[in-house]
Amino acid sequence: MRVNGKWRIVALAVLSATLLMGSSVSYAAESNTLAGTVVENRPDVAKIENQYVGYIDEERGTVYYNVSGHDGDSYWSAVVERKPDGSLSRWGEGFTWVSKGTPKDAPNVWIPYNVDMEFQPSYYDWTEDTVHEGPNFILSPNRKWAFIEQSYYLTVGDKRYVYWMRNVETGEIVEWNESYGNARAAWTADDRIILKRYSEKDRQNEIVTYDPASGKWERILLGTLYAYDIKSNLMVYVNNEPSRREMVYDLGTKKSRLLVDDTERGRLFAWSPPGYEQQPKLDANLDVWKLPVHPVAVVRDKLHTVHVDGKEIAVPYVFNRDGAQWIPMRELAQKLHWQVKLESAKDRAAAPRYRYTIQVGSRQIELTPDNSRIMNDRVFMTQAQLKTLGYSDITITSNR
């Protein structure tokens, strides 16, 4: 909601990884306590010191600039947009930058939170002119599938990367891959996913593709993936040997060659789409805060609804893994008025051990790393655990 010109977001009780590694808490699950505010950073004088193009709407021709500067000892930043007719406006305070990551995902948006708030990734939906707090799934070229990289810590210092696949038509989310490091996954031109994977059989990295329509994997070659460019259908990789020379592989011809030069490397590793650097710069003396404001609403994504004994509980997402559906515990606790107590291990250097005790009337269960999961600072539980607490009629629907 917007109060006195400031974006304020109500964050419900946070069960974060920070808590898992250092404290014990107890809370009554439903709370409306204001936990944080999107930061306003309006200066008295807004001379632009730094600027770059973060995103271009190819359909409408609107260019989005990330601008920043200093006002005394204070740092400020804002998003300014330029329409095809040359008119300028800025997004409301609280948005600090917009950035296009890959050709097929929505632009990421940064909203700074104070330290007491739970961090949520955000992205801009240009079709609705809305910023969404939620996972920024990367769409396949045919727009039938979308994937996203998530991460969690198995133990302290042991970070794992997992990949979720979303069926755009049904809204179902399935965890389909896990790796020790970033797999550099990307959509290929023929709607498969190319990624790096460790081969237990060969005891070295391999580059493979995954087809979400068939569920089939296919090896391209033994090596380590560095980058993939969907426009040229070329990937950059290195062989698993000491020289580590950068090679280019054409997925169309299935042939490899040495990388030509730094120009080709820059093109295949390009972070920003071509043409962003050629956009005209904004006037450094432009008074950003006198520009007309383009109000952009912030919406918190709720991709699924959990139905529990006649009650409907909207949740950010539910995902499938190993035949079980994993449901965020926090939203259930808030809606169903659970009493939840968290106890962290004293020896938190050994492992991020935790124990959640959930009390519902005379029934009680405990969630530990052995029977629950933590993803994006969220604890997930199963339908079977809900039934242990006395609930019987449990269904999950997609809000696609």
Tab-separated table of C-alpha atoms in Angstrom:
chain	number	residue	atom	x	y	z
A	1	MET	CA	0.000	0.000	0.000
A	2	ARG	CA	1.044	3.620	-0.392
A	3	VAL	CA	1.020	5.902	2.640
A	4	ASN	CA	2.081	9.578	2.623
A	5	GLY	CA	3.991	9.158	-0.608
A	6	LYS	CA	5.992	6.189	0.661
A	7	TRP	CA	5.706	2.556	-0.378
A	8	ARG	CA	5.203	0.422	2.693
A	9	ILE	CA	5.074	-3.337	2.593
A	10	VAL	CA	3.854	-5.386	5.514
A	11	ALA	CA	6.096	-8.393	6.022
A	12	LEU	CA	4.745	-11.206	8.180
A	13	ALA	CA	6.965	-13.019	10.682
A	14	VAL	CA	10.280	-13.921	9.111
A	15	LEU	CA	11.718	-17.394	9.580
A	16	SER	CA	14.984	-16.752	7.824
A	17	ALA	CA	18.283	-18.531	7.441
A	18	THR	CA	19.693	-15.976	9.874
A	19	LEU	CA	17.363	-17.344	12.534
A	20	LEU	CA	18.295	-20.884	11.600
A	21	MET	CA	21.905	-20.209	12.423
A	22	GLY	CA	21.695	-18.237	15.583
A	23	SER	CA	18.609	-17.869	17.777
A	24	SER	CA	15.453	-19.305	19.229
A	25	VAL	CA	12.097	-17.689	18.608
A	26	SER	CA	8.494	-18.340	19.407
A	27	TYR	CA	5.580	-16.587	17.762
A	28	ALA	CA	1.844	-16.609	17.371
A	29	ALA	CA	1.510	-17.190	13.688
A	30	GLU	CA	-0.777	-14.375	12.590
A	31	SER	CA	0.739	-10.905	12.886
A	32	ASN	CA	0.208	-7.546	11.216
A	33	THR	CA	3.301	-5.908	12.666
A	34	LEU	CA	4.999	-3.572	10.215
A	35	ALA	CA	8.398	-5.166	9.696
A	36	GLY	CA	9.940	-2.913	7.090
A	37	THR	CA	9.594	-0.122	4.596
A	38	VAL	CA	10.815	0.354	1.084
A	39	VAL	CA	13.451	3.063	1.356
A	40	GLU	CA	12.945	6.558	0.002
A	41	ASN	CA	16.125	8.368	-0.927
A	42	ARG	CA	15.027	11.684	-2.446
A	43	PRO	CA	17.867	14.248	-2.453
A	44	ASP	CA	17.549	18.023	-2.486
A	45	VAL	CA	19.592	18.168	-5.685
A	46	ALA	CA	19.581	15.201	-8.057
A	47	LYS	CA	22.458	15.720	-10.452
A	48	ILE	CA	23.043	12.505	-12.375
A	49	GLU	CA	26.546	11.141	-11.764
A	50	ASN	CA	26.030	7.604	-13.078
A	51	GLN	CA	23.582	6.222	-15.612
A	52	TYR	CA	23.097	3.212	-17.816
A	53	VAL	CA	20.274	1.567	-19.757
A	54	GLY	CA	18.863	-1.333	-17.763
A	55	TYR	CA	16.057	-2.380	-20.070
A	56	ILE	CA	14.463	-1.581	-23.428
A	57	ASP	CA	10.864	-2.564	-24.137
A	58	GLU	CA	11.274	-3.802	-27.697
A	59	GLU	CA	7.523	-3.759	-28.385
A	60	ARG	CA	6.821	-0.216	-27.204
A	61	GLY	CA	10.264	1.311	-27.653
A	62	THR	CA	10.448	2.641	-24.090
A	63	VAL	CA	13.978	2.885	-22.647
A	64	TYR	CA	14.553	2.472	-18.893
A	65	TYR	CA	17.590	4.199	-17.361
A	66	ASN	CA	19.134	3.489	-13.966
A	67	VAL	CA	20.455	6.784	-12.621
A	68	SER	CA	22.248	7.657	-9.396
A	69	GLY	CA	24.319	10.292	-7.649
A	70	HIS	CA	25.227	11.877	-4.324
A	71	ASP	CA	23.586	14.555	-2.224
A	72	GLY	CA	26.284	15.446	0.288
A	73	ASP	CA	27.105	12.189	2.055
A	74	SER	CA	23.876	10.524	0.920
A	75	TYR	CA	23.589	8.283	-2.116
A	76	TRP	CA	20.437	8.237	-4.226
A	77	SER	CA	19.217	6.174	-7.175
A	78	ALA	CA	16.116	6.059	-9.364
A	79	VAL	CA	14.577	4.624	-12.529
A	80	VAL	CA	13.877	7.052	-15.394
A	81	GLU	CA	12.018	6.017	-18.548
A	82	ARG	CA	12.098	7.629	-21.973
A	83	LYS	CA	9.224	6.994	-24.361
A	84	PRO	CA	9.639	6.914	-28.162
A	85	ASP	CA	8.388	10.519	-28.399
A	86	GLY	CA	11.251	11.626	-26.109
A	87	SER	CA	9.115	12.359	-23.044
A	88	LEU	CA	10.661	11.485	-19.675
A	89	SER	CA	9.192	10.282	-16.406
A	90	ARG	CA	10.464	8.465	-13.365
A	91	TRP	CA	9.198	5.577	-11.314
A	92	GLY	CA	7.995	6.326	-7.800
A	93	GLU	CA	10.508	6.350	-4.984
A	94	GLY	CA	11.584	2.998	-3.631
A	95	PHE	CA	12.653	1.529	-6.983
A	96	THR	CA	16.403	1.810	-7.450
A	97	TRP	CA	17.135	-0.085	-10.665
A	98	VAL	CA	15.726	-2.246	-13.436
A	99	SER	CA	17.941	-4.757	-15.209
A	100	LYS	CA	17.411	-7.156	-18.098
A	101	GLY	CA	19.255	-10.394	-17.385
A	102	THR	CA	18.640	-12.720	-20.333
A	103	PRO	CA	16.663	-12.403	-23.576
A	104	LYS	CA	13.760	-14.452	-22.240
A	105	ASP	CA	13.184	-13.371	-18.640
A	106	ALA	CA	11.344	-10.355	-17.298
A	107	PRO	CA	13.470	-7.406	-16.108
A	108	ASN	CA	14.636	-7.718	-12.507
A	109	VAL	CA	13.732	-4.840	-10.192
A	110	TRP	CA	15.515	-3.864	-7.005
A	111	ILE	CA	13.594	-2.486	-4.047
A	112	PRO	CA	15.836	-1.883	-1.015
A	113	TYR	CA	14.487	-3.214	2.261
A	114	ASN	CA	15.580	-2.393	5.735
A	115	VAL	CA	17.472	-5.147	7.536
A	116	ASP	CA	14.408	-6.455	9.373
A	117	MET	CA	12.536	-7.372	6.213
A	118	GLU	CA	12.559	-10.624	4.363
A	119	PHE	CA	14.250	-10.233	0.976
A	120	GLN	CA	12.072	-11.093	-2.001
A	121	PRO	CA	13.187	-11.062	-5.636
A	122	SER	CA	11.135	-8.715	-7.807
A	123	TYR	CA	10.534	-8.376	-11.528
A	124	TYR	CA	8.697	-6.028	-13.887
A	125	ASP	CA	5.732	-7.285	-15.925
A	126	TRP	CA	5.603	-4.757	-18.766
A	127	THR	CA	2.298	-6.193	-20.056
A	128	GLU	CA	0.581	-5.210	-16.780
A	129	ASP	CA	2.921	-2.319	-15.879
A	130	THR	CA	3.361	-3.945	-12.471
A	131	VAL	CA	6.291	-4.983	-10.297
A	132	HIS	CA	5.846	-8.460	-8.839
A	133	GLU	CA	7.498	-9.785	-5.706
A	134	GLY	CA	8.145	-13.407	-6.563
A	135	PRO	CA	10.275	-15.829	-8.570
A	136	ASN	CA	11.276	-14.520	-11.991
A	137	PHE	CA	10.820	-17.617	-14.139
A	138	ILE	CA	12.616	-17.620	-17.506
A	139	LEU	CA	10.224	-18.463	-20.347
A	140	SER	CA	11.050	-20.894	-23.134
A	141	PRO	CA	10.935	-19.554	-26.718
A	142	ASN	CA	7.581	-21.296	-27.285
A	143	ARG	CA	6.285	-19.888	-23.949
A	144	LYS	CA	5.093	-23.322	-22.802
A	145	TRP	CA	7.695	-23.816	-20.073
A	146	ALA	CA	9.680	-21.690	-17.651
A	147	PHE	CA	12.524	-22.445	-15.257
A	148	ILE	CA	14.250	-20.720	-12.384
A	149	GLU	CA	17.380	-21.341	-10.339
A	150	GLN	CA	16.967	-21.567	-6.563
A	151	SER	CA	19.498	-22.319	-3.843
A	152	TYR	CA	19.770	-23.606	-0.306
A	153	TYR	CA	22.469	-24.685	2.164
A	154	LEU	CA	22.722	-28.381	2.925
A	155	THR	CA	25.309	-27.571	5.591
A	156	VAL	CA	27.216	-24.417	6.445
A	157	GLY	CA	29.390	-23.656	3.431
A	158	ASP	CA	27.701	-26.343	1.272
A	159	LYS	CA	25.453	-24.390	-1.067
A	160	ARG	CA	23.279	-26.342	-3.473
A	161	TYR	CA	21.565	-25.057	-6.596
A	162	VAL	CA	18.218	-26.493	-7.620
A	163	TYR	CA	16.178	-25.849	-10.726
A	164	TRP	CA	12.415	-25.628	-10.911
A	165	MET	CA	10.388	-26.147	-14.065
A	166	ARG	CA	6.978	-24.537	-14.416
A	167	ASN	CA	4.365	-25.788	-16.851
A	168	VAL	CA	2.890	-22.492	-18.050
A	169	GLU	CA	-0.443	-24.082	-18.986
A	170	THR	CA	-1.067	-25.943	-15.716
A	171	GLY	CA	1.047	-23.850	-13.325
A	172	GLU	CA	2.672	-26.985	-11.883
A	173	ILE	CA	6.222	-26.494	-10.539
A	174	VAL	CA	8.600	-29.454	-10.450
A	175	GLU	CA	12.158	-29.588	-9.145
A	176	TRP	CA	14.079	-31.285	-11.955
A	177	ASN	CA	17.786	-30.786	-11.257
A	178	GLU	CA	20.219	-30.129	-8.420
A	179	SER	CA	23.898	-29.220	-8.670
A	180	TYR	CA	26.829	-28.238	-6.444
A	181	GLY	CA	27.505	-25.086	-8.454
A	182	ASN	CA	25.700	-22.760	-10.819
A	183	ALA	CA	24.764	-24.889	-13.841
A	184	ARG	CA	24.621	-21.841	-16.174
A	185	ALA	CA	21.290	-23.100	-17.449
A	186	ALA	CA	19.732	-21.363	-20.479
A	187	TRP	CA	16.998	-22.008	-23.015
A	188	THR	CA	18.125	-23.134	-26.447
A	189	ALA	CA	16.478	-22.126	-29.707
A	190	ASP	CA	14.575	-25.448	-29.875
A	191	ASP	CA	13.008	-25.165	-26.395
A	192	ARG	CA	15.470	-27.343	-24.516
A	193	ILE	CA	17.642	-26.288	-21.596
A	194	ILE	CA	21.417	-26.403	-21.897
A	195	LEU	CA	23.396	-26.686	-18.667
A	196	LYS	CA	26.537	-27.909	-16.953
A	197	ARG	CA	26.284	-31.113	-14.940
A	198	TYR	CA	28.706	-33.362	-13.089
A	199	SER	CA	28.918	-36.906	-14.452
A	200	GLU	CA	29.349	-39.401	-11.634
A	201	LYS	CA	30.235	-42.083	-14.183
A	202	ASP	CA	33.001	-40.076	-15.884
A	203	ARG	CA	33.941	-38.104	-12.763
A	204	GLN	CA	34.082	-34.828	-14.642
A	205	ASN	CA	31.798	-32.081	-15.928
A	206	GLU	CA	29.556	-32.643	-18.883
A	207	ILE	CA	27.365	-30.331	-20.963
A	208	VAL	CA	23.865	-31.654	-21.486
A	209	THR	CA	20.434	-30.586	-22.684
A	210	TYR	CA	17.101	-31.285	-21.021
A	211	ASP	CA	13.764	-31.424	-22.862
A	212	PRO	CA	10.903	-30.538	-20.477
A	213	ALA	CA	8.289	-31.849	-22.917
A	214	SER	CA	9.730	-35.377	-22.933
A	215	GLY	CA	11.810	-35.324	-19.760
A	216	LYS	CA	14.811	-36.608	-21.723
A	217	TRP	CA	18.463	-35.701	-21.178
A	218	GLU	CA	21.098	-35.666	-23.931
A	219	ARG	CA	24.854	-35.230	-23.583
A	220	ILE	CA	26.544	-32.755	-25.945
A	221	LEU	CA	30.117	-33.351	-24.780
A	222	LEU	CA	32.400	-33.653	-21.772
A	223	GLY	CA	33.445	-30.170	-20.732
A	224	THR	CA	32.443	-27.137	-18.661
A	225	LEU	CA	29.820	-24.729	-19.987
A	226	TYR	CA	30.710	-21.031	-19.804
A	227	ALA	CA	27.968	-19.331	-21.826
A	228	TYR	CA	25.251	-19.931	-24.414
A	229	ASP	CA	23.991	-17.432	-26.996
A	230	ILE	CA	20.496	-18.219	-28.249
A	231	LYS	CA	20.691	-15.899	-31.277
A	232	SER	CA	23.662	-17.693	-32.833
A	233	ASN	CA	22.973	-21.079	-31.186
A	234	LEU	CA	26.617	-21.133	-30.055
A	235	MET	CA	28.035	-22.076	-26.683
A	236	VAL	CA	31.389	-21.266	-25.102
A	237	TYR	CA	33.015	-24.046	-23.107
A	238	VAL	CA	36.354	-25.459	-22.021
A	239	ASN	CA	37.559	-29.020	-22.137
A	240	ASN	CA	38.192	-30.701	-18.806
A	241	GLU	CA	41.980	-30.470	-19.046
A	242	PRO	CA	44.705	-28.134	-17.680
A	243	SER	CA	44.973	-25.704	-20.621
A	244	ARG	CA	41.316	-24.629	-20.278
A	245	ARG	CA	41.241	-23.028	-23.704
A	246	GLU	CA	37.908	-21.446	-24.537
A	247	MET	CA	36.116	-23.281	-27.313
A	248	VAL	CA	32.975	-22.498	-29.334
A	249	TYR	CA	30.473	-25.230	-30.164
A	250	ASP	CA	27.714	-24.838	-32.773
A	251	LEU	CA	24.617	-26.725	-31.629
A	252	GLY	CA	23.350	-26.697	-35.212
A	253	THR	CA	26.362	-28.227	-36.960
A	254	LYS	CA	27.623	-30.055	-33.841
A	255	LYS	CA	31.166	-28.818	-34.518
A	256	SER	CA	33.722	-27.160	-32.226
A	257	ARG	CA	36.452	-24.584	-32.846
A	258	LEU	CA	38.668	-22.260	-30.839
A	259	LEU	CA	37.163	-18.950	-29.715
A	260	VAL	CA	38.181	-16.346	-32.303
A	261	ASP	CA	39.029	-13.255	-30.239
A	262	ASP	CA	37.900	-10.915	-27.457
A	263	THR	CA	35.271	-9.361	-29.738
A	264	GLU	CA	33.557	-12.711	-30.210
A	265	ARG	CA	33.965	-13.485	-26.537
A	266	GLY	CA	32.311	-10.206	-25.591
A	267	ARG	CA	29.408	-10.899	-27.928
A	268	LEU	CA	28.791	-14.428	-26.664
A	269	PHE	CA	29.191	-13.395	-23.019
A	270	ALA	CA	27.193	-10.179	-23.477
A	271	TRP	CA	25.362	-9.190	-20.292
A	272	SER	CA	23.212	-6.513	-21.917
A	273	PRO	CA	21.438	-7.042	-25.243
A	274	PRO	CA	23.058	-5.308	-28.261
A	275	GLY	CA	22.119	-1.682	-28.707
A	276	TYR	CA	21.844	-0.713	-25.049
A	277	GLU	CA	25.186	1.115	-25.135
A	278	GLN	CA	24.127	3.096	-28.232
A	279	GLN	CA	21.148	4.727	-26.539
A	280	PRO	CA	21.488	8.512	-25.999
A	281	LYS	CA	22.439	9.542	-22.474
A	282	LEU	CA	20.240	11.639	-20.227
A	283	ASP	CA	21.291	15.202	-19.440
A	284	ALA	CA	23.525	15.031	-16.355
A	285	ASN	CA	21.857	18.221	-15.025
A	286	LEU	CA	18.353	16.781	-15.366
A	287	ASP	CA	16.412	17.301	-12.115
A	288	VAL	CA	15.119	13.752	-11.723
A	289	TRP	CA	12.708	14.633	-8.910
A	290	LYS	CA	10.869	17.230	-11.006
A	291	LEU	CA	9.984	14.647	-13.660
A	292	PRO	CA	6.371	13.432	-13.768
A	293	VAL	CA	5.953	10.228	-11.762
A	294	HIS	CA	4.946	6.979	-13.411
A	295	PRO	CA	3.201	5.096	-10.568
A	296	VAL	CA	4.021	1.387	-10.636
A	297	ALA	CA	2.067	-0.946	-8.375
A	298	VAL	CA	3.797	-3.681	-6.357
A	299	VAL	CA	2.042	-7.053	-6.228
A	300	ARG	CA	3.107	-10.068	-4.157
A	301	ASP	CA	2.855	-13.223	-6.268
A	302	LYS	CA	0.699	-16.088	-4.985
A	303	LEU	CA	1.075	-18.840	-7.566
A	304	HIS	CA	-0.859	-21.522	-5.691
A	305	THR	CA	-3.730	-21.889	-3.235
A	306	VAL	CA	-3.772	-24.580	-0.561
A	307	HIS	CA	-7.253	-25.729	0.503
A	308	VAL	CA	-7.246	-27.128	4.047
A	309	ASP	CA	-10.515	-28.321	5.553
A	310	GLY	CA	-12.533	-25.587	3.833
A	311	LYS	CA	-10.012	-22.782	4.290
A	312	GLU	CA	-8.157	-21.244	1.332
A	313	ILE	CA	-4.537	-20.229	1.870
A	314	ALA	CA	-2.748	-18.373	-0.932
A	315	VAL	CA	0.976	-19.196	-0.999
A	316	PRO	CA	3.910	-17.934	-3.115
A	317	TYR	CA	4.353	-21.381	-4.685
A	318	VAL	CA	4.168	-25.119	-4.127
A	319	PHE	CA	6.737	-27.369	-5.797
A	320	ASN	CA	6.967	-31.101	-6.442
A	321	ARG	CA	10.000	-33.181	-5.545
A	322	ASP	CA	10.326	-36.961	-5.290
A	323	GLY	CA	6.586	-37.441	-5.671
A	324	ALA	CA	5.675	-35.084	-2.801
A	325	GLN	CA	4.234	-31.575	-2.888
A	326	TRP	CA	6.164	-29.146	-0.707
A	327	ILE	CA	4.098	-26.337	0.842
A	328	PRO	CA	5.392	-23.141	2.536
A	329	MET	CA	4.853	-23.535	6.268
A	330	ARG	CA	4.692	-19.825	7.133
A	331	GLU	CA	1.474	-19.014	5.284
A	332	LEU	CA	-0.216	-22.108	6.734
A	333	ALA	CA	0.838	-21.099	10.252
A	334	GLN	CA	-0.497	-17.576	9.801
A	335	LYS	CA	-3.863	-18.612	8.368
A	336	LEU	CA	-4.481	-21.620	10.615
A	337	HIS	CA	-3.240	-19.882	13.794
A	338	TRP	CA	-0.505	-22.327	14.709
A	339	GLN	CA	1.936	-21.865	17.536
A	340	VAL	CA	5.432	-22.362	16.105
A	341	LYS	CA	8.674	-22.472	18.050
A	342	LEU	CA	12.104	-22.498	16.423
A	343	GLU	CA	15.185	-23.913	18.102
A	344	SER	CA	18.586	-23.634	16.422
A	345	ALA	CA	21.571	-25.845	17.087
A	346	LYS	CA	24.130	-24.461	19.524
A	347	ASP	CA	26.965	-25.695	17.313
A	348	ARG	CA	25.858	-23.748	14.266
A	349	ALA	CA	29.323	-24.004	12.680
A	350	ALA	CA	28.832	-27.732	12.160
A	351	ALA	CA	25.524	-27.578	10.269
A	352	PRO	CA	22.470	-25.319	9.982
A	353	ARG	CA	20.444	-27.652	12.196
A	354	TYR	CA	17.026	-26.469	13.281
A	355	ARG	CA	13.898	-27.794	14.895
A	356	TYR	CA	10.457	-26.261	14.379
A	357	THR	CA	7.860	-27.414	16.869
A	358	ILE	CA	4.310	-26.886	15.561
A	359	GLN	CA	1.463	-27.117	18.057
A	360	VAL	CA	-2.168	-27.423	16.926
A	361	GLY	CA	-4.396	-28.213	19.886
A	362	SER	CA	-3.178	-31.470	21.393
A	363	ARG	CA	-1.286	-32.450	18.227
A	364	GLN	CA	2.343	-31.636	17.648
A	365	ILE	CA	4.983	-32.264	15.000
A	366	GLU	CA	8.609	-31.293	14.592
A	367	LEU	CA	10.227	-30.137	11.351
A	368	THR	CA	13.965	-30.748	10.995
A	369	PRO	CA	16.385	-30.830	8.032
A	370	ASP	CA	15.637	-34.549	7.765
A	371	ASN	CA	11.904	-34.158	7.065
A	372	SER	CA	11.518	-30.599	5.742
A	373	ARG	CA	13.192	-28.256	3.283
A	374	ILE	CA	14.307	-24.634	3.340
A	375	MET	CA	14.295	-22.617	0.121
A	376	ASN	CA	14.614	-18.831	-0.132
A	377	ASP	CA	14.400	-18.588	3.669
A	378	ARG	CA	11.103	-20.502	3.608
A	379	VAL	CA	10.430	-23.746	5.435
A	380	PHE	CA	8.458	-26.288	3.391
A	381	MET	CA	6.376	-29.198	4.668
A	382	THR	CA	4.273	-31.945	3.062
A	383	GLN	CA	0.601	-32.878	2.990
A	384	ALA	CA	1.406	-35.947	5.082
A	385	GLN	CA	2.705	-33.705	7.861
A	386	LEU	CA	-0.458	-31.609	7.672
A	387	LYS	CA	-2.522	-34.756	8.186
A	388	THR	CA	-0.442	-35.581	11.245
A	389	LEU	CA	-1.662	-32.274	12.684
A	390	GLY	CA	-5.266	-33.422	12.237
A	391	TYR	CA	-6.187	-31.952	8.865
A	392	SER	CA	-7.852	-34.304	6.411
A	393	ASP	CA	-9.189	-32.525	3.311
A	394	ILE	CA	-6.126	-31.046	1.586
A	395	THR	CA	-5.925	-29.984	-2.075
A	396	ILE	CA	-3.716	-27.596	-4.037
A	397	THR	CA	-4.756	-25.513	-7.037
A	398	SER	CA	-2.787	-23.256	-9.383
A	399	ASN	CA	-3.534	-19.537	-9.711
A	400	ARG	CA	-2.115	-19.443	-13.242
